[in-house]
XYZ file of C-alpha atoms in Angstrom:
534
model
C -25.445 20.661 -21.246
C -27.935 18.026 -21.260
C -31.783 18.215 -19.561
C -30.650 16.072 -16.797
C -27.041 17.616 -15.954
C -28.448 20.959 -16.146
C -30.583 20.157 -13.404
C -28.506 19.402 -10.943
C -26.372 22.368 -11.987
C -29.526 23.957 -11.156
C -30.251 22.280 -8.166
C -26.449 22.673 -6.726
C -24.951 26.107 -7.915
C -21.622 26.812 -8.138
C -20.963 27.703 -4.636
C -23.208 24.579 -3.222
C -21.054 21.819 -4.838
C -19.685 20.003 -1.942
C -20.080 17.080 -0.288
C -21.604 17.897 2.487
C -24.426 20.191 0.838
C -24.946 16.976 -1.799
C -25.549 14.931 1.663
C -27.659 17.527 3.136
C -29.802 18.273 0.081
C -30.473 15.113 -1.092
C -31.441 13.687 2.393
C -33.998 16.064 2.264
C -35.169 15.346 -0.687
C -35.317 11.543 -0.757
C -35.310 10.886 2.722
C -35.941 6.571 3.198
C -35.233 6.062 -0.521
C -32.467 3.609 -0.723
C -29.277 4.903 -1.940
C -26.726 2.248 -0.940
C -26.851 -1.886 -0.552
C -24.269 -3.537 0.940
C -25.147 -7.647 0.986
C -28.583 -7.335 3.222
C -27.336 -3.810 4.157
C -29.509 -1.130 2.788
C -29.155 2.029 3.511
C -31.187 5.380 2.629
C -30.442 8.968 1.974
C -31.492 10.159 5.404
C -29.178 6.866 7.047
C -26.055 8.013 4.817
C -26.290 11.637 5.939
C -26.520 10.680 9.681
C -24.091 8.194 9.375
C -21.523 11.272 8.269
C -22.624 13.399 11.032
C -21.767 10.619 13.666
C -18.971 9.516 12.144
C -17.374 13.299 11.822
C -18.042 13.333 15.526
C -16.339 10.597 16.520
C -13.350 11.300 14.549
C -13.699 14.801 16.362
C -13.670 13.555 19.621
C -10.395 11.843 18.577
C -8.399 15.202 17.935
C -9.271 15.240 14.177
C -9.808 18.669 12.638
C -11.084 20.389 9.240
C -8.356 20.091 7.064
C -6.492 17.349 8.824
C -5.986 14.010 6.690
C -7.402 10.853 7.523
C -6.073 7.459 5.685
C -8.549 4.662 4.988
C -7.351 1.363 4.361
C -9.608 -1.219 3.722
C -11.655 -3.023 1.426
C -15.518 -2.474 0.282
C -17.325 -2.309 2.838
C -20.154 -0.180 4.646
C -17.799 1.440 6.830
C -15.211 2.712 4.138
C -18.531 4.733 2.769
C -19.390 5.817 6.244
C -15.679 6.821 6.714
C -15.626 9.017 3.198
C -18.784 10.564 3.942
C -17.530 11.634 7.647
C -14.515 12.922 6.074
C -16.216 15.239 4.080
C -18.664 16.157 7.191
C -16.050 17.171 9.403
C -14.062 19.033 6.224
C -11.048 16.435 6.985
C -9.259 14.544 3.885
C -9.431 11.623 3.861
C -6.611 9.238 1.501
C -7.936 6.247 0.197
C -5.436 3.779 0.100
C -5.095 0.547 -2.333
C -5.500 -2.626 -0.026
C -2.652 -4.255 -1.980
C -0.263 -1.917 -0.847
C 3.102 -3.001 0.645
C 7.160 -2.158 2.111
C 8.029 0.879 0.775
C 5.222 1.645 -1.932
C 2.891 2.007 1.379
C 5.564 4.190 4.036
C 5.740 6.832 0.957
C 1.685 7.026 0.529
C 1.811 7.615 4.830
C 5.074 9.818 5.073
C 3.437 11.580 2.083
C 0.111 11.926 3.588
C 1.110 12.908 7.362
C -2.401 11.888 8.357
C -3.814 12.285 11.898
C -5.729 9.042 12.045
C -5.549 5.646 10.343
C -8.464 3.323 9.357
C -7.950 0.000 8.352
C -9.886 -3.769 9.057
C -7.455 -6.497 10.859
C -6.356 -8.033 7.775
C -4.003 -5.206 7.088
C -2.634 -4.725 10.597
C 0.386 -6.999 9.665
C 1.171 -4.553 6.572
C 1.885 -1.611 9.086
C 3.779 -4.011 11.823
C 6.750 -4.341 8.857
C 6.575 -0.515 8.347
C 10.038 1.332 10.027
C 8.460 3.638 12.977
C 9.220 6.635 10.992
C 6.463 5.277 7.779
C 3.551 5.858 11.141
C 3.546 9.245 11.901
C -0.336 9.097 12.990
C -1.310 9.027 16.513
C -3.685 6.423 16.426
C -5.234 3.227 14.210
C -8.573 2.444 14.457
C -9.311 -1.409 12.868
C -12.967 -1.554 11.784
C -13.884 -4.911 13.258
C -11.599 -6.342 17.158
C -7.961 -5.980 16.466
C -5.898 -8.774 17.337
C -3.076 -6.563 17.847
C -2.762 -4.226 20.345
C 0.271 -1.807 19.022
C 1.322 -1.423 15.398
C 5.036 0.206 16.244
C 4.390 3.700 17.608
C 0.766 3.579 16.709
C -1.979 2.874 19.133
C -4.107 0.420 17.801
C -7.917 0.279 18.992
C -11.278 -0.650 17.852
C -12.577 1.947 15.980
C -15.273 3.684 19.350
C -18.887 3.702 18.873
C -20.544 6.617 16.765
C -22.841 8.239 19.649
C -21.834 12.058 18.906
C -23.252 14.363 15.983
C -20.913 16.815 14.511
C -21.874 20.060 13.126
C -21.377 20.223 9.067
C -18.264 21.571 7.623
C -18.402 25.040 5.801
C -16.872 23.461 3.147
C -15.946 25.358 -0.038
C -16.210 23.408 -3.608
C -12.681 24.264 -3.795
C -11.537 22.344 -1.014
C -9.871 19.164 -0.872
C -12.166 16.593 0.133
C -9.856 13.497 -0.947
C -6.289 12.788 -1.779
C -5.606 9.663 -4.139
C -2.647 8.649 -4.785
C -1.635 7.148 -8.909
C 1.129 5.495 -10.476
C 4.498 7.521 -10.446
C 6.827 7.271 -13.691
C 9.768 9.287 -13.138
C 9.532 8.801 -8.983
C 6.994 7.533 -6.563
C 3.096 7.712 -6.964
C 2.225 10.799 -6.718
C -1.426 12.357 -4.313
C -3.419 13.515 -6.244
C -5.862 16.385 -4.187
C -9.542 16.370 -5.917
C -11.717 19.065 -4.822
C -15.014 18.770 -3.604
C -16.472 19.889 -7.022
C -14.606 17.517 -8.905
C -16.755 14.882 -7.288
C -19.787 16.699 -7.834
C -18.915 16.823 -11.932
C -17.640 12.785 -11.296
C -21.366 12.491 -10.368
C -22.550 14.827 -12.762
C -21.192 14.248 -16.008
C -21.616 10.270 -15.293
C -25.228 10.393 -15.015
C -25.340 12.748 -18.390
C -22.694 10.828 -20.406
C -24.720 7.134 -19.350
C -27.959 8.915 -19.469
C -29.018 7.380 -15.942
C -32.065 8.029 -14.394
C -33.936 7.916 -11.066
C -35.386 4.426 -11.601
C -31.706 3.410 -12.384
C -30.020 0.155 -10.271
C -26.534 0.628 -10.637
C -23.441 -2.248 -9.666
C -20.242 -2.224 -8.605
C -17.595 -4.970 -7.982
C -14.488 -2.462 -8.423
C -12.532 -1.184 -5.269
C -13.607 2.030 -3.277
C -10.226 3.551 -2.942
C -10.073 4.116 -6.702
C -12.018 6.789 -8.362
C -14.056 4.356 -10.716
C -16.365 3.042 -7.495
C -16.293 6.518 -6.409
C -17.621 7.937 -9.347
C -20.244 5.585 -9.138
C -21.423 6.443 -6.020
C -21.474 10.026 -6.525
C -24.208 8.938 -9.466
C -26.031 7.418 -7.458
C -25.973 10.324 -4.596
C -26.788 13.083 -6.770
C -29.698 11.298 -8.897
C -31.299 9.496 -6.064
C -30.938 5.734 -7.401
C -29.871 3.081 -6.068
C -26.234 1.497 -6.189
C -25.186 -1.914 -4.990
C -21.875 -2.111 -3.923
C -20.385 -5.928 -4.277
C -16.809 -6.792 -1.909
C -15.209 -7.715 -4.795
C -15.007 -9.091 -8.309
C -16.409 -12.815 -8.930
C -16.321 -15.042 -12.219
C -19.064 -17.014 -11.099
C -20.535 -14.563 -8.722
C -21.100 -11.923 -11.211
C -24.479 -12.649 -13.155
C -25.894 -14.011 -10.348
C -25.181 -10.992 -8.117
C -26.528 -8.843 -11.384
C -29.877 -10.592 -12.054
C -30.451 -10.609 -7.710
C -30.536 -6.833 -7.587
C -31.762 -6.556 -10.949
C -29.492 -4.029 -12.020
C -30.120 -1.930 -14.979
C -26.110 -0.346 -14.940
C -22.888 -2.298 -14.097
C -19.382 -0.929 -13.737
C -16.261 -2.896 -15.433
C -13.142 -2.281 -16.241
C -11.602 -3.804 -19.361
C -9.561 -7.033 -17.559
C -13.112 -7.938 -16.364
C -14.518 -8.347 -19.759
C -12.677 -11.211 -21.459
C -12.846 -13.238 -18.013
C -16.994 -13.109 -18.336
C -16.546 -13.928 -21.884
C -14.008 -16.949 -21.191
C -16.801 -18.807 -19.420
C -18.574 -21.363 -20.899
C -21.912 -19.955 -22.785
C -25.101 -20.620 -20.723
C -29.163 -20.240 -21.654
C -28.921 -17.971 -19.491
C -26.193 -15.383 -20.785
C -29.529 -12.764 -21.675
C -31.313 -13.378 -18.594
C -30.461 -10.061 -17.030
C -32.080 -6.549 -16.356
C -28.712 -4.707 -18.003
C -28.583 -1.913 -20.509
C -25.886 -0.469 -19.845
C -21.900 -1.570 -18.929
C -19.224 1.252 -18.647
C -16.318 -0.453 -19.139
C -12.942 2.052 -20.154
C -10.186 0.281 -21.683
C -12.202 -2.426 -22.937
C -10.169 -3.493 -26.490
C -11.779 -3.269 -29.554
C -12.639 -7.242 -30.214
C -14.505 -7.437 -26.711
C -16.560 -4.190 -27.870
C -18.129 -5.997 -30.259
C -17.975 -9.691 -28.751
C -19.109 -8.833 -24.996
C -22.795 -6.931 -26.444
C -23.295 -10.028 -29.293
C -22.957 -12.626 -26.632
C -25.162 -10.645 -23.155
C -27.071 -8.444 -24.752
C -26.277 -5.703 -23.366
C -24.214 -2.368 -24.806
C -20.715 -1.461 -23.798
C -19.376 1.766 -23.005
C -16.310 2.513 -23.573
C -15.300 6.110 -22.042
C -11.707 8.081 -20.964
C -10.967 9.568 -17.663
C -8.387 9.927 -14.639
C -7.906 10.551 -11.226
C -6.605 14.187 -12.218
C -9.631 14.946 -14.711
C -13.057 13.353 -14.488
C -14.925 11.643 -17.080
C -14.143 12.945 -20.016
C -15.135 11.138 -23.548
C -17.642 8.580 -23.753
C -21.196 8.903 -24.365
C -24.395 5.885 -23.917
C -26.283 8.096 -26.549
C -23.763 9.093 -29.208
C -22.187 6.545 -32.204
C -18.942 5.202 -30.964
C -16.432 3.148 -32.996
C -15.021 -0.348 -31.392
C -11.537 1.190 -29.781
C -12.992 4.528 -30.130
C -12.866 6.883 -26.482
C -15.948 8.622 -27.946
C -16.246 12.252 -28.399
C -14.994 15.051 -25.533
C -17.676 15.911 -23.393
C -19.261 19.806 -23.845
C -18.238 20.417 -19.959
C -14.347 20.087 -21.333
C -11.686 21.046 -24.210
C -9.220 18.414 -25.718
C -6.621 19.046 -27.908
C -3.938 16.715 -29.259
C -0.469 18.083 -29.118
C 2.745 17.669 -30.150
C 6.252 17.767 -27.872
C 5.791 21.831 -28.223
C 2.099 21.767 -27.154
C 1.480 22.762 -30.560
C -1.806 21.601 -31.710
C -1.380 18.740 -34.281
C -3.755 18.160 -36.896
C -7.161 15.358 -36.809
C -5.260 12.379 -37.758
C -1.766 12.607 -36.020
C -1.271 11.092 -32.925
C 0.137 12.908 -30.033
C -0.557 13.797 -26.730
C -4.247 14.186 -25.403
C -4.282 17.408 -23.192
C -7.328 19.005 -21.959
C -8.803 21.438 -19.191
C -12.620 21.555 -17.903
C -14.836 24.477 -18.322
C -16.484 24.493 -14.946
C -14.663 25.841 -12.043
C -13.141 23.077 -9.506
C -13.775 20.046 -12.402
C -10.238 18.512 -12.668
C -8.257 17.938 -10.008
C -6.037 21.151 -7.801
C -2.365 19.444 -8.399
C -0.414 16.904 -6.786
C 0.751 16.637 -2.892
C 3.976 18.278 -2.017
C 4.692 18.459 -5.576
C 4.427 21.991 -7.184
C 6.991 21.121 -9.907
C 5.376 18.402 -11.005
C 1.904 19.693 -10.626
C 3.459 22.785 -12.785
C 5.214 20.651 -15.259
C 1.785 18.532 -15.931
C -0.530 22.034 -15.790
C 1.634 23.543 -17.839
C 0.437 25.991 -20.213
C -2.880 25.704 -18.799
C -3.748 22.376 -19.740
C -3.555 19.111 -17.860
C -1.163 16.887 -19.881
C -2.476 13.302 -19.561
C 0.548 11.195 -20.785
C -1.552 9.537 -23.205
C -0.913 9.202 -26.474
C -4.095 9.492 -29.351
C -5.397 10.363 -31.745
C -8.663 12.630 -32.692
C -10.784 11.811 -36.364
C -12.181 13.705 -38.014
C -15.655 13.149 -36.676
C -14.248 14.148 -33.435
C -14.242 10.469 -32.248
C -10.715 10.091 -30.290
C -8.212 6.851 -30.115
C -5.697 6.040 -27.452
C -2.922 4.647 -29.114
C -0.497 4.229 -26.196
C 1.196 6.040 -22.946
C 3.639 8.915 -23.376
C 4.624 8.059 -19.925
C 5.954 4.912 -18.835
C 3.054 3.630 -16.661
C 1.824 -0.105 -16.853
C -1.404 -0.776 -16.184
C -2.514 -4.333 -15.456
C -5.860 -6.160 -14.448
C -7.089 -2.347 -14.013
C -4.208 -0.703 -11.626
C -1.948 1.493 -12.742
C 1.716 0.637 -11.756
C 4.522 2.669 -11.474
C 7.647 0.888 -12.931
C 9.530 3.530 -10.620
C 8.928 1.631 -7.748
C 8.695 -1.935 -8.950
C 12.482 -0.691 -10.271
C 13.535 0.324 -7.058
C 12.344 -2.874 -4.992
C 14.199 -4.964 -7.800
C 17.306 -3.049 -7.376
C 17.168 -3.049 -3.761
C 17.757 -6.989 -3.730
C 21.430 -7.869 -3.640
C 21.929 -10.359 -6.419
C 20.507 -7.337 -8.862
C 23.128 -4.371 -10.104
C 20.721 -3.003 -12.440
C 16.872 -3.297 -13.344
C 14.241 -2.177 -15.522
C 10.549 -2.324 -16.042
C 7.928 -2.117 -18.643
C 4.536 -3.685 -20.339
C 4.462 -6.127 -22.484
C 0.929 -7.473 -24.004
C -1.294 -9.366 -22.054
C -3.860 -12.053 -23.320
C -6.322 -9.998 -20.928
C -6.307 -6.907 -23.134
C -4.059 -4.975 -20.789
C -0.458 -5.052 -19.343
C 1.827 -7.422 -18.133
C 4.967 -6.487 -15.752
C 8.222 -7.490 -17.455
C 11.114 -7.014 -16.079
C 15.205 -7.065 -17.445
C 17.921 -7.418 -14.987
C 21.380 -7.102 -14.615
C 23.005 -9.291 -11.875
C 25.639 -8.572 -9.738
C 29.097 -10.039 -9.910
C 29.235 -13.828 -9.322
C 25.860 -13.365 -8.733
C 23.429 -16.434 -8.808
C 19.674 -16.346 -8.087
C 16.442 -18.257 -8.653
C 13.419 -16.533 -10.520
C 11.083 -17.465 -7.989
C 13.195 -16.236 -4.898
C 13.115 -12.858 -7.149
C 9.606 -12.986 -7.015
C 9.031 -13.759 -3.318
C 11.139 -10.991 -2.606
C 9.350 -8.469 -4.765
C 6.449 -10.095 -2.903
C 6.981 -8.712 0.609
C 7.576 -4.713 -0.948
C 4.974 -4.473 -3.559
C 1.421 -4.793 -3.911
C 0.716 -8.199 -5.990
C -0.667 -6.558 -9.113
C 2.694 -5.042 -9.046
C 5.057 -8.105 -9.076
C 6.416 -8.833 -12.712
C 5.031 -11.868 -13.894
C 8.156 -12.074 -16.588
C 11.635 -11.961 -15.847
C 14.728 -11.889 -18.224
C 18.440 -11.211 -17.206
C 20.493 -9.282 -19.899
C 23.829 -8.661 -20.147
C 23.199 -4.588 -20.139
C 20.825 -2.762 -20.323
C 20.212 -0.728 -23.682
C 20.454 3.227 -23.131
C 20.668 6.061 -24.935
C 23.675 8.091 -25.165
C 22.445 10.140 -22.022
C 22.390 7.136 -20.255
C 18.291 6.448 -20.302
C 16.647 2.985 -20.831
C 15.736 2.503 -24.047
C 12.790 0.857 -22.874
C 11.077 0.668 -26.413
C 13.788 -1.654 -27.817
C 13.247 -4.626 -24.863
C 9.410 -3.963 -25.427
C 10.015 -4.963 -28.867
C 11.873 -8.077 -28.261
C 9.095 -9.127 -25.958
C 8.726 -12.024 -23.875
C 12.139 -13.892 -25.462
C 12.422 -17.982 -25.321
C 14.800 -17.735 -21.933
C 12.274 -15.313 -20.299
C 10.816 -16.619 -16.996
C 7.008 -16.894 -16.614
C 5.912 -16.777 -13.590
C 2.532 -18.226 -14.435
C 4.002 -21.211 -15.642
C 5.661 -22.039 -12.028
C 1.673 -22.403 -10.982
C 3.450 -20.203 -7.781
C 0.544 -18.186 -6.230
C 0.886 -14.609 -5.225
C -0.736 -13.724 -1.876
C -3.046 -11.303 -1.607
């Protein structure tokens, strides 16, 4: 374990890792150092932990209770912070939800959920007005900033009240849920997964030993709280005492400026960000930054090399997931363009075949692993034992991803086991884009997959089958996928076959469209110049 690691093992033992302690302790110990920046917003150690006593008591004078979920809805933002933090104060739950959300991809995260409480910003009150009554079991929304609604269905909707009460900490356990995120679904919806409070403490952990951060540190982030990336981030930045700006959202042109204004030393990508920075016209000023370090998983293996030639600065590419932590990737150790890096000592990898037989260094199979610290991977999935079961099994968390290790140790993703899509850095189940597509009534029969994208990633494709005497435009397909998913999630190409090619138990043979790609008759959406709203 390295110097730095070890010492906040030290300085958190194993029955201290939670949330609230992290809070507790490190307000103590850095007191007015800024921890968080926000635009002109700065706040310090001591301001975060009394922000997440006052917000635990208001959402205690509201009915909520330890244990009790809490769903937060919006974008980045002090408040969503203030919101996770009060969660973990109060020893509620709270579920993150993607803003993009929609129809019935965003009644399944709720019914799934049950939570007591709702928090959201005005811009997504519309989303929950189209929700049946049954999708809002909570007893109350609270909107961030005035409401201009003043009922979403059966939901009171109010202002989210003034924080004037402090709540008593949680006796929070390191194996207790502190969040519940939910990730693409293959074979059926997404699925929640429930991370313990010590799986953010390693998050923090195992980031600051695997980048090598250190106090003086200024660490950025333009990706979105409600995933685990930003999250990670700002447990670093809690548990070593630096400082993290946190940026609304990605900007091409906003980017370097917003980097060389807060004089960041660390920045946080993901690999669709990359070749839009490098697809901008070269300036003088492309070096003119504080940067040593971007962590950017996924990046491809051309934009390794380009992305550090052209800024100057060195790329990290690393592995992880919402159900494990950070796993591979190291700032300190050699690591090959398209290389994941090596497994970290905290954790044990193996690559397996169908049988979860080990296969040997050079065969690719699938990347299973398990964490040697108690409470470091995630406890299973919501309301799903079988599948939690089925992707535990044999007492190793099976990632769906297909690699390969060399024989340095260095491992390679090759491609998913699982038929996920991931695209402009979200994961997307073709489940559900499947099931809005067959839900339209010109459509008998759909299916999705990935095909390449010129970003490095996925695009959505998707084959149908129309109904009888069916006729339909592309675009109205579109527009209707529009109103049920979340935008990343609407295919950008769409073909209509005459079947569907299956196998003799009647499955997709997905692989066999994926080869024939994006075909001449294949509609583009990009090409249409139609814009998706957001």
């Amino acid at each position: 374990m390295s110097s730095r690691r070890a010492e906040l093992a030290a300085l958190f033992p194993p029955g201290e890792r939670t949330i609230v302690n992290i809070l507790c302790r490190q307000a103590e110990r850095h007191g007015d150092r800024i921890v968080l920046r926000f635009g002109e917003t700065a706040i310090s150690f001591r301001d975060l932990r009394n922000l997440a006593a006052r917000f635990a008591g208001a959402l205690k004078d509201a009915g909520v209770r330890s244990g009790d979920r809490v769903a937060l809805m919006c974008g980045n933002r002090l408040e969503f912070v203030e919101a996770f933090v009060g969660c973990a104060w109060l020893g509620a739950i709270v579920v993150p939800i993607n803003v993009a959300s929609r129809g019935a991809q965003l009644a399944h995260v709720i019914r799934d959920s049950a939570p007591k409480l709702l928090l959201t910003e005005p811009a997504n009150l519309s989303v929950f007005a189209d929700l049946p009554v049954d999708a809002l079991p909570m007893d109350l929304i609270w909107s961030f900033d005035p409401p201009p609604l003043d009922k979403v269905k059966n939901a009171a909707c109010r202002l989210a009240p003034p924080r004037d009460v402090v709540a008593a900490p949680a006796s929070a356990r390191p194996g207790d849920i502190a969040a519940i995120l939910y990730t693409s679904g293959t074979t059926g919806p997404s699925k929640g997964v429930c991370l313990p409070n010590a799986q953010y403490f390693w998050w923090g952990a195992n980031g600051v030993n695997s980048q090598g951060l250190v106090p003086e540190d200024i660490l950025y982030t333009c990706l979105p709280l409600f995933h685990i990336n930003a999250q990670h981030t700002f447990m670093e930045s809690l548990l070593l005492g630096c400082e993290l700006t946190i940026e609304a959202r990605f900007s091409a042109s906003g980017f370097w400026p917003a980097v060389r204004q807060t004089k960041a030393t660390v920045v946080y990508l993901i690999g669709a960000i990359v070749p839009i920075l490098l697809g901008q016209e070269p300036r003088a000023d492309d070096c003119d930054h504080a940067l040593r370090l971007a962590m950017c998983p996924g990046i491809s293996p051309a934009d390794f090399v380009a992305f550090p030639k052209r800024f100057n600065v060195r790329l990290m590419n690393a592995y992880g997931s919402t159900e494990t932590n950070q796993i591979m990737g190291h700032a300190d150790r050699p690591q090959r363009p398209g290389s994941l890096g090596f497994c970290d000592e905290n954790y044990e990898a193996r690559v397996v075949d169908a049988e979860d037989a080990e296969v040997p260094d050079g065969t690719p199979g699938e990347l299973v692993l398990r964490g040697r610290e108690p409470f470091s991977l995630a406890a299973g999935y919501l309301n799903l034992p079988g599948k939690t079961v089925e992707a535990w099994r044999n007492l190793w968390f099976h990632t769906g991803d297909r690699v390969r290790r060399d024989p340095d140790g260095q491992f390679l993703f090759i491609d998913r086991v699982k038929d996920s899509i991931r695209r402009r850095g979200e994961n997307i189940s073709s489940y559900e884009v499947e099931d809005v597509l067959r839900s339209h009534p010109a459509i008998a029969a759909a299916t999705v997959y990935a095909v390449p994208s010129a970003l490095g990633e996925d695009e959505v494709m998707a084959a149908l089958v129309l109904a009888e005497d069916a006729e339909v435009e592309f675009l109205d397909i579109v527009k209707y996928c529009e109103q049920h998913l979340a935008y990343f999630c609407v295919p950008r190409y769409l073909r209509v076959v005459e079947d569907l090619p299956v196998t003799e138990t009647g499955k997709v043979k997905k692989f066999v469209l994926r080869d024939e790609g994006v075909t001449d008759e294949t509609f583009d959406l990009e090409e249409t110049g139609y814009k998706l709203k957001r």
